[in-house]
Each structure stands twice: as structure tokens, then as C-alpha cells.
Amino acid sequence: MFKKTVLKNGLKIITCPMKNTHSVTVLILVKAGTKYETKKENGISHFLEHMYFKGTKKRKSALDVSKEIDGVGGIINAFTSKDYTGYFVKVDYSHFNLALDLVSDIFLNSTLPDEEINKERGVIIEEIKMFEDTPMHYIEWVWEELLYGDQPAGWKITGERKNVLKIQREDFLNYIKNYYVSQNTVVCVAGKIDNKKTLSMIGDCFSDISQKTQKKKKSVREFQTSPRKLFFKKNTKQTHLALGVRAFNIFDKRRFALQVLSVILGGNMSSRMFQELREKRGLAYYIHTSVELNPDTGYLVTYAGIDHKNIEKATFLITQEYKKIKKGNLTEKEIKMAKEYIKGLFGLSLEESDNIASFYASQALLERNIISPEEKIRAIDKVNKRDILNVAKYIFTPSRLNLAVISPKKKKIQNFTL
């Protein structure tokens, strides 16, 4: 059960009472991510997320923020994506008042002290270095740079070092004024709560949120006519690759068939990619296929870490699995197993209040309609062989194929096509 309420000031509220839990999660999502940035300010969404933990008018320092939640054994955190930024607190239900007061306070009243901004520059630069030193994760950034190039969808969420060193307090204030507004924001509370009381409390906490008209983002440009590759040179012990295809956005009805397809290909230990490249041939320790769908972009991609000498063999085997399904090599048994896997994992996730909050809040912020867990399960159940094959024929084409590689040396790859 969930209830959506829109306040007079435009703020969207989602409440999700859960009987069989002792936790409560308060999650705030705002449409302010990399896709809303200019080249000059790239990285500001992520930098601002960090700064919101550095003190408010009520809680003067970062320690004042953290010790309150640590004192009740709760969790406080935040995250930045290409499409939005999120702030959340998860606590035992007896501390709900504290959780709502704390997360609303950092969202509305952060002071952004200059001395903290200057200190946090170093923290973020170290975070950038950490990602660069972790090619298993950095390959995801190289992949999106290949797909989208020099536009917001292709920029790093952290921004480049030069931007991190230049962003000033005034830049943060302007960014907040443009995007941290009521119509751009969703507050979701999930867990052991009273609906009526919770709505009233949220209304009180967010009565002063800005009602300024939200600033729009630019549309993502996608243009490709043939297979493309991007090599990032780094002295690594193994080659890391991302091999996949452009797909469609989150509003497309085919998204459920695409999800089933990705599980069949590389979503678990019994998937085709895992069995063929790891179990049968011993080429990779990690290999998995996943789907990313956003309001204006989408893709299916397989990630793997392999020995340098095996890059051509691995890319060939991955594209072969794409081709097999495109040609109709698909069994009802595989489809049933994939669907049960998706439903099983999804069902387990619904036991946690933070997952429930994320499920509803992300839909309320990004999508045109909110579906319930039961509706999602029914949509997965309806996926059939024809649906999957139609999606495979649509996405597995040379004009959608892309390969991103992190390796010490660029290597020519023969027969790279679908």
C-alpha cells in the first residue's frame, strides 16, 4: 500500500506503511544530477551532496549531523546519479521524528561553509582517484562516455578535477535555487508509520521549500550508424570491458522483456555468459549483464574482467551469445527461470523499508505513473518468448553495438559486429 499526496506548494509525498518491520526510511529525491549541469559546473550535483552533511543552522558541524544518527544506531547517506540526487535516513521506527527532522534539515538548511568547501575538494579528488584505481567500476564511466560523448549524459558524476577545484559557494547557491525546488522534489517515507501523522509532519518540515519554477535539462543526443569502440589506457593486471548495445528509455513497454533478456544473458550464475565464459572456459572471474533505463536513455551491457590476451576471444563469445538469442535460440525453461529469479529477488528486496522507499520515490520522480509491486510482478509474468525475441532483434544490431575497454595497450579486435 502507498499513498501519493501533492502539497499546495507542489511537493510530492509518498507514504508507504509497513506492518511487519521495525524500521523507517525517510528518502528525499530531487531532479538534480549530472544531466542538469553545464560543462563548466560538471560535478556540482555530487559536490553539493557532500556539502549537505557539513552542518546546518541547527546542527553546526558535520559531527553534529553524524553523531545524532550514530547515537540511535541509524543510517544516514546520500547518492548522486545522472538524473537525480538522493538523501536518506533509516532508523528504528521509535526514532522517526529524529530521522525526518534531520534529513529535512540538511536538505533545507545546510550552511555550506567556505572552509568546509575547501576541505571537501580534497575528499572528492581522492574519491575520483579511488574510482580510477578500481577499473571494475571505472569501466562503467568509460562505457557511458563512449555512448554519449561530450554531453551531460556522458560526463563523470564526480566531475573533473579542474571543476572540483573551481566550484565556489555562490555556484552552489545558484544551483540550489534552480533545482532544489518543490516541483522537482519527492519525499518518501516507508516503514512502521501512521499515514495521517506522517503527512502532517512532512508538510510542517517542508513548508518553507522553494516554489520557484524548476529549470529544465537539455535532451540527450544519440546518433550511431556503426559499431564503436573506446580504449582507456591504464596499467592494469587484467583487461576490463563493457560490451553492449543502446536500448530504449524507462517509459518503453518493452522494458520488462529487456530485463528478462538481461538475466538470461548474464544476470546470475546459471546465465549464459557466466556459464560460457567463466564455468566452461575459465576466462573471467566476474562477468555479468545488466540493464540501465532512464527517462531519456537506456542500454544493455555485459561487463567482464579478463586476461589481456583473451580480449578478442571474450568479445567474440559475448557477441555470439547476443546473436544466438537474436536468431531465436531461446527456451521456455530459460525464460521461466529468469522470470522467477527477478520476482524472487524483487520480493526479498521489499522486506526492507529503504528498498520500498526507493521503489516508489524513483517512480514518482521520474516516471509518468507509479506501479505497485504486484503490478510489476504481473508485467514480468506476461513477458513471453516473442516479446524477448522482438527486443533482441531490435537492440542487437551493428548500429547499436559498443565496446569500452580499460587496458594497458590498445589491441585491434577483428570481426567486431552483430
Coordinates of C-alpha atoms in Angstrom, one line a residue:
M1 CA 0.0 0.0 0.0
F2 CA 1.2 3.5 -0.7
K3 CA -0.4 6.9 -0.8
K4 CA 0.7 9.8 -3.1
T5 CA 0.0 13.3 -1.9
V6 CA 0.9 16.6 -3.6
L7 CA 1.0 19.6 -1.3
K8 CA -0.2 23.1 -2.4
N9 CA 3.5 24.1 -2.7
G10 CA 4.0 21.4 -5.4
L11 CA 6.0 19.0 -3.2
K12 CA 5.2 15.3 -3.9
I13 CA 4.9 13.0 -0.9
I14 CA 4.8 9.2 -0.9
T15 CA 3.9 7.3 2.3
C16 CA 4.3 3.5 2.5
P17 CA 3.1 2.0 5.8
M18 CA 4.7 -1.4 6.5
K19 CA 3.3 -3.5 9.3
N20 CA 6.0 -6.2 9.6
T21 CA 9.1 -4.1 10.2
H22 CA 10.7 -2.1 13.0
S23 CA 12.4 0.4 10.6
V24 CA 11.5 3.6 8.9
T25 CA 13.3 5.2 6.0
V26 CA 12.9 8.8 5.0
L27 CA 14.1 9.4 1.5
I28 CA 14.3 12.7 -0.4
L29 CA 14.9 12.6 -4.2
V30 CA 15.5 15.8 -6.3
K31 CA 15.9 16.1 -10.0
A32 CA 19.4 17.4 -9.9
G33 CA 22.1 15.2 -11.4
T34 CA 24.8 15.3 -14.0
K35 CA 22.3 15.7 -16.8
Y36 CA 21.2 19.1 -15.3
E37 CA 24.8 20.5 -15.3
T38 CA 26.7 22.7 -17.7
K39 CA 30.2 21.8 -18.8
K40 CA 31.7 24.5 -16.5
E41 CA 29.8 23.2 -13.4
N42 CA 30.1 19.5 -14.1
G43 CA 30.4 17.7 -10.8
I44 CA 28.4 20.3 -8.8
S45 CA 25.5 17.9 -8.1
H46 CA 27.8 15.4 -6.5
F47 CA 29.9 18.1 -4.7
L48 CA 26.7 19.6 -3.2
E49 CA 25.6 16.2 -2.0
H50 CA 28.8 16.0 0.1
M51 CA 28.3 19.6 1.4
Y52 CA 24.8 18.9 2.7
F53 CA 26.4 16.9 5.5
K54 CA 28.7 19.7 6.7
G55 CA 26.3 21.5 9.0
T56 CA 23.1 23.4 9.2
K57 CA 21.8 26.4 11.2
K58 CA 20.6 23.9 13.8
R59 CA 23.4 21.4 13.6
K60 CA 26.6 23.5 13.4
S61 CA 29.1 20.9 12.1
A62 CA 29.4 17.6 10.3
L63 CA 30.0 15.9 13.7
D64 CA 26.7 17.3 15.0
V65 CA 24.9 15.8 12.0
S66 CA 26.6 12.4 12.2
K67 CA 26.5 11.9 16.0
E68 CA 22.8 12.3 16.2
I69 CA 22.1 9.4 13.9
D70 CA 25.0 7.3 15.2
G71 CA 23.5 7.8 18.7
V72 CA 20.4 5.8 17.7
G73 CA 22.2 3.2 15.5
G74 CA 20.7 4.6 12.4
I75 CA 22.0 5.0 8.8
I76 CA 22.4 8.4 7.0
N77 CA 23.7 8.6 3.5
A78 CA 23.3 10.2 0.0
F79 CA 23.9 9.4 -3.6
T80 CA 24.2 11.2 -6.9
S81 CA 23.2 9.9 -10.4
K82 CA 22.9 11.3 -13.8
D83 CA 19.2 12.1 -13.3
Y84 CA 18.8 12.8 -9.6
T85 CA 20.3 13.2 -6.1
G86 CA 19.0 11.4 -3.0
Y87 CA 19.3 11.9 0.7
F88 CA 18.1 9.3 3.2
V89 CA 18.0 8.3 6.9
K90 CA 17.0 4.8 8.1
V91 CA 16.2 4.2 11.8
D92 CA 14.2 2.2 14.2
Y93 CA 10.6 3.4 14.0
S94 CA 10.9 4.8 17.5
H95 CA 13.3 7.5 16.1
F96 CA 11.2 8.5 13.2
N97 CA 10.8 12.1 14.4
L98 CA 14.6 12.5 14.6
A99 CA 15.0 11.0 11.1
L100 CA 12.6 13.3 9.4
D101 CA 13.9 16.4 11.3
L102 CA 17.5 15.5 10.4
V103 CA 17.1 14.8 6.7
S104 CA 14.8 17.8 6.1
D105 CA 17.2 20.0 8.0
I106 CA 20.2 19.1 5.8
F107 CA 18.1 19.4 2.7
L108 CA 16.6 22.8 3.5
N109 CA 19.1 24.5 5.9
S110 CA 22.7 23.5 5.0
T111 CA 25.0 26.4 5.5
L112 CA 27.8 25.4 3.1
P113 CA 30.7 27.0 4.9
D114 CA 33.6 28.1 2.7
E115 CA 36.2 26.4 4.9
E116 CA 34.3 23.1 4.5
I117 CA 34.0 23.5 0.7
N118 CA 37.8 23.9 0.5
K119 CA 38.4 20.8 2.6
E120 CA 35.9 18.7 0.7
R121 CA 37.6 19.4 -2.6
G122 CA 40.4 17.1 -1.4
V123 CA 37.9 14.4 -0.4
I124 CA 36.3 14.4 -3.8
I125 CA 39.6 14.4 -5.6
E126 CA 40.5 11.3 -3.6
E127 CA 37.2 9.8 -4.5
I128 CA 38.0 10.3 -8.2
K129 CA 41.3 8.7 -7.7
M130 CA 39.7 5.7 -6.0
F131 CA 37.4 5.1 -9.0
E132 CA 40.2 5.5 -11.4
D133 CA 42.2 2.9 -9.4
T134 CA 39.2 0.5 -9.4
P135 CA 38.8 -0.4 -13.1
M136 CA 36.0 -2.9 -12.4
H137 CA 33.9 0.2 -11.5
Y138 CA 35.6 2.8 -13.7
I139 CA 34.7 0.8 -16.8
E140 CA 31.1 1.9 -16.3
W141 CA 32.1 5.6 -16.7
V142 CA 34.2 4.8 -19.8
W143 CA 31.2 2.9 -21.2
E144 CA 28.8 5.9 -20.8
E145 CA 31.4 8.3 -22.2
L146 CA 31.5 6.1 -25.3
L147 CA 27.8 6.1 -25.7
Y148 CA 27.1 9.8 -25.1
G149 CA 30.3 11.6 -25.6
D150 CA 30.8 15.3 -24.6
Q151 CA 27.3 16.0 -23.2
P152 CA 25.9 15.7 -19.7
A153 CA 24.9 12.0 -20.1
G154 CA 28.5 11.2 -20.9
W155 CA 30.2 13.2 -18.2
K156 CA 31.5 11.9 -14.9
I157 CA 29.2 12.2 -12.0
T158 CA 32.1 13.4 -9.8
G159 CA 33.2 16.0 -12.5
E160 CA 36.8 16.5 -13.5
R161 CA 39.5 17.7 -11.0
K162 CA 39.7 21.1 -12.6
N163 CA 36.0 21.7 -11.9
V164 CA 36.2 20.4 -8.3
L165 CA 38.9 23.0 -7.7
K166 CA 37.0 25.9 -9.1
I167 CA 33.4 25.5 -7.8
Q168 CA 32.6 28.2 -5.2
R169 CA 29.8 28.7 -2.6
E170 CA 28.0 31.1 -4.9
D171 CA 27.8 28.3 -7.6
F172 CA 26.1 26.0 -5.0
L173 CA 23.6 28.7 -4.1
N174 CA 22.6 29.3 -7.7
Y175 CA 22.3 25.6 -8.4
I176 CA 20.1 25.1 -5.3
K177 CA 17.9 28.0 -6.4
N178 CA 17.4 26.5 -9.9
Y179 CA 16.8 22.8 -9.0
Y180 CA 16.2 22.3 -5.3
V181 CA 12.6 23.4 -5.6
S182 CA 9.2 21.8 -4.5
Q183 CA 8.1 20.7 -8.0
N184 CA 11.4 19.0 -8.5
T185 CA 11.3 17.0 -5.2
V186 CA 9.8 13.8 -3.8
V187 CA 9.8 12.9 -0.1
C188 CA 9.0 9.3 0.6
V189 CA 8.6 7.6 4.0
A190 CA 8.4 3.9 4.2
G191 CA 8.2 1.7 7.3
K192 CA 6.3 1.5 10.6
I193 CA 4.4 4.8 10.3
D194 CA 1.0 6.3 10.8
N195 CA -0.1 7.8 7.4
K196 CA -2.0 10.8 8.6
K197 CA 0.5 11.9 11.2
T198 CA 3.4 11.4 8.8
L199 CA 1.8 13.6 6.1
S200 CA 1.2 16.3 8.6
M201 CA 4.8 16.2 9.9
I202 CA 6.3 16.3 6.4
G203 CA 4.1 19.2 5.5
D204 CA 5.4 21.1 8.5
C205 CA 9.0 20.3 7.8
F206 CA 8.9 21.3 4.2
S207 CA 6.6 24.4 4.4
D208 CA 9.4 26.7 3.5
I209 CA 10.8 24.8 0.5
S210 CA 11.3 27.0 -2.6
Q211 CA 8.4 27.0 -5.0
K212 CA 10.4 28.5 -7.9
T213 CA 9.8 27.1 -11.3
Q214 CA 12.2 24.2 -12.0
K215 CA 14.9 24.6 -14.6
K216 CA 14.7 22.0 -17.4
K217 CA 17.6 19.8 -18.6
K218 CA 18.7 19.5 -22.2
S219 CA 17.7 16.4 -24.2
V220 CA 20.3 13.7 -24.7
R221 CA 21.6 13.4 -28.2
E222 CA 22.1 9.8 -29.6
F223 CA 23.5 9.1 -33.0
Q224 CA 25.2 6.0 -34.2
T225 CA 25.4 4.2 -37.6
S226 CA 28.1 1.5 -37.0
P227 CA 29.9 -0.4 -34.1
R228 CA 32.0 1.9 -31.9
K229 CA 35.0 1.3 -29.6
L230 CA 36.7 3.3 -26.9
F231 CA 40.0 2.3 -25.2
F232 CA 41.1 3.8 -21.9
K233 CA 44.8 3.2 -21.3
K234 CA 45.8 2.1 -17.8
N235 CA 48.4 -0.2 -16.4
T236 CA 46.1 -2.9 -15.1
K237 CA 46.7 -6.6 -14.4
Q238 CA 43.7 -7.5 -16.5
T239 CA 41.6 -6.0 -19.2
H240 CA 38.2 -4.8 -18.2
L241 CA 35.5 -4.5 -20.9
A242 CA 31.9 -3.3 -21.3
L243 CA 30.3 -4.7 -24.5
G244 CA 26.7 -3.9 -25.2
V245 CA 24.0 -2.0 -27.1
R246 CA 21.8 1.1 -26.9
A247 CA 18.2 0.2 -26.0
F248 CA 15.3 2.4 -25.1
N249 CA 14.1 4.6 -22.2
I250 CA 12.3 3.8 -19.0
F251 CA 8.8 4.6 -20.4
D252 CA 9.0 1.9 -23.1
K253 CA 6.6 -1.1 -22.6
R254 CA 9.4 -3.4 -23.7
R255 CA 11.4 -2.8 -20.5
F256 CA 10.2 -5.9 -18.8
A257 CA 11.2 -8.1 -21.7
L258 CA 14.6 -6.4 -21.7
Q259 CA 15.0 -7.2 -18.0
V260 CA 14.2 -10.9 -18.6
L261 CA 16.6 -10.9 -21.5
S262 CA 19.5 -9.5 -19.4
V263 CA 19.0 -12.1 -16.7
I264 CA 19.1 -14.9 -19.3
L265 CA 22.3 -13.5 -20.8
G266 CA 24.3 -12.6 -17.7
G267 CA 22.1 -11.9 -14.6
N268 CA 23.1 -14.8 -12.4
M269 CA 25.4 -17.8 -12.0
S270 CA 23.3 -20.0 -14.3
S271 CA 23.2 -17.4 -17.1
R272 CA 24.7 -17.9 -20.5
M273 CA 27.6 -15.5 -20.1
F274 CA 28.6 -16.9 -16.7
Q275 CA 28.4 -20.5 -17.8
E276 CA 30.2 -19.9 -21.2
L277 CA 33.0 -17.6 -20.2
R278 CA 33.6 -18.5 -16.6
E279 CA 32.5 -22.0 -15.9
K280 CA 33.2 -23.6 -19.3
R281 CA 36.3 -21.7 -20.4
G282 CA 37.7 -20.1 -17.2
L283 CA 38.2 -16.7 -19.0
A284 CA 36.8 -14.4 -16.3
Y285 CA 36.2 -14.1 -12.5
Y286 CA 33.5 -11.6 -12.9
I287 CA 31.1 -11.3 -15.8
H288 CA 27.5 -10.0 -15.7
T289 CA 24.9 -8.4 -17.9
S290 CA 22.8 -5.6 -16.7
V291 CA 20.2 -3.0 -18.0
E292 CA 20.2 0.7 -17.3
L293 CA 17.0 2.6 -18.2
N294 CA 16.5 6.3 -17.6
P295 CA 13.9 8.9 -18.8
D296 CA 15.8 9.7 -22.0
T297 CA 18.4 6.9 -22.4
G298 CA 18.8 3.1 -22.0
Y299 CA 21.2 0.3 -22.7
L300 CA 22.0 -3.4 -22.1
V301 CA 25.7 -4.2 -21.4
T302 CA 27.9 -7.1 -20.3
Y303 CA 30.9 -6.3 -18.1
A304 CA 33.9 -8.6 -17.7
G305 CA 37.5 -8.8 -16.4
I306 CA 39.8 -11.0 -18.4
D307 CA 43.5 -11.7 -19.2
H308 CA 44.9 -9.2 -21.7
K309 CA 45.5 -11.9 -24.3
N310 CA 41.9 -13.0 -24.2
I311 CA 40.1 -9.8 -25.2
E312 CA 39.3 -10.9 -28.7
K313 CA 38.1 -14.3 -27.6
A314 CA 35.9 -12.7 -24.9
T315 CA 34.3 -10.1 -27.2
F316 CA 33.6 -12.8 -29.8
L317 CA 31.9 -15.1 -27.2
I318 CA 29.8 -12.3 -25.8
T319 CA 28.6 -11.2 -29.2
Q320 CA 27.9 -14.8 -30.1
E321 CA 25.5 -15.1 -27.2
Y322 CA 23.8 -11.9 -28.4
K323 CA 23.5 -13.3 -31.9
K324 CA 22.1 -16.7 -30.7
I325 CA 19.1 -15.1 -29.0
K326 CA 18.6 -12.7 -31.9
K327 CA 18.3 -15.8 -34.1
G328 CA 15.7 -17.4 -31.9
N329 CA 17.9 -19.7 -29.7
L330 CA 15.8 -19.4 -26.6
T331 CA 13.9 -21.9 -24.5
E332 CA 10.8 -21.6 -22.4
K333 CA 12.7 -23.1 -19.4
E334 CA 15.3 -20.3 -19.5
I335 CA 12.5 -17.7 -19.7
K336 CA 10.7 -19.2 -16.7
M337 CA 13.9 -19.4 -14.6
A338 CA 14.8 -15.8 -15.4
K339 CA 11.3 -14.5 -14.5
E340 CA 11.3 -16.5 -11.2
Y341 CA 14.7 -15.1 -10.4
I342 CA 13.6 -11.5 -11.0
K343 CA 10.4 -12.0 -8.9
G344 CA 12.3 -13.7 -6.1
L345 CA 15.0 -11.0 -5.8
F346 CA 12.4 -8.3 -6.0
G347 CA 10.2 -9.9 -3.3
L348 CA 13.2 -10.2 -1.0
S349 CA 14.0 -6.5 -1.5
L350 CA 10.5 -5.5 -0.4
E351 CA 11.3 -6.6 3.1
E352 CA 13.4 -3.5 3.6
S353 CA 12.0 -0.1 4.2
D354 CA 14.8 1.6 2.2
N355 CA 14.1 -0.5 -0.8
I356 CA 10.4 0.2 -0.6
A357 CA 11.1 4.0 -0.4
S358 CA 13.4 3.8 -3.4
F359 CA 11.0 1.8 -5.5
Y360 CA 8.1 4.3 -5.0
A361 CA 10.1 7.6 -4.9
S362 CA 12.1 6.9 -8.1
Q363 CA 8.9 6.3 -10.0
A364 CA 7.2 9.4 -8.5
L365 CA 10.2 11.5 -9.6
L366 CA 11.0 10.1 -13.0
E367 CA 8.0 8.2 -14.4
R368 CA 4.5 9.1 -15.6
N369 CA 2.8 6.5 -13.5
I370 CA 3.5 4.6 -10.3
I371 CA 3.0 0.9 -10.4
S372 CA 2.8 -1.3 -7.3
P373 CA 5.0 -4.4 -6.7
E374 CA 2.1 -6.6 -7.7
E375 CA 1.7 -4.8 -11.0
K376 CA 5.4 -5.2 -11.7
I377 CA 5.3 -8.9 -11.0
R378 CA 2.3 -9.3 -13.3
A379 CA 4.2 -7.4 -16.0
I380 CA 7.1 -9.7 -15.6
D381 CA 4.8 -12.8 -15.7
K382 CA 3.3 -11.6 -19.0
V383 CA 6.7 -11.5 -20.8
N384 CA 6.8 -14.3 -23.4
K385 CA 9.3 -15.7 -25.9
R386 CA 8.0 -13.5 -28.7
D387 CA 8.5 -10.3 -26.6
I388 CA 12.1 -11.2 -25.8
L389 CA 13.0 -12.1 -29.4
N390 CA 11.5 -8.9 -30.7
V391 CA 13.6 -6.9 -28.2
A392 CA 16.7 -8.9 -29.2
K393 CA 16.1 -8.3 -32.9
Y394 CA 15.7 -4.5 -32.2
I395 CA 18.7 -3.9 -30.0
F396 CA 21.3 -6.4 -31.3
T397 CA 22.3 -4.6 -34.5
P398 CA 25.6 -3.2 -35.7
S399 CA 24.3 0.4 -35.4
R400 CA 23.8 0.0 -31.6
L401 CA 26.9 -2.0 -30.7
N402 CA 29.6 -0.5 -28.5
L403 CA 32.8 -1.7 -26.8
A404 CA 34.6 0.1 -24.0
V405 CA 37.9 -1.2 -22.7
I406 CA 40.4 -0.5 -19.9
S407 CA 43.8 -2.0 -20.7
P408 CA 47.5 -1.1 -20.7
K409 CA 47.7 -1.4 -24.5
K410 CA 45.2 -0.9 -27.3
K411 CA 44.5 -4.0 -29.3
K412 CA 42.9 -4.4 -32.7
I413 CA 39.8 -6.5 -32.5
Q414 CA 38.7 -8.4 -35.6
N415 CA 35.1 -9.3 -36.6
F416 CA 33.6 -6.9 -34.0
T417 CA 29.9 -6.9 -35.2
L418 CA 26.5 -8.4 -34.8

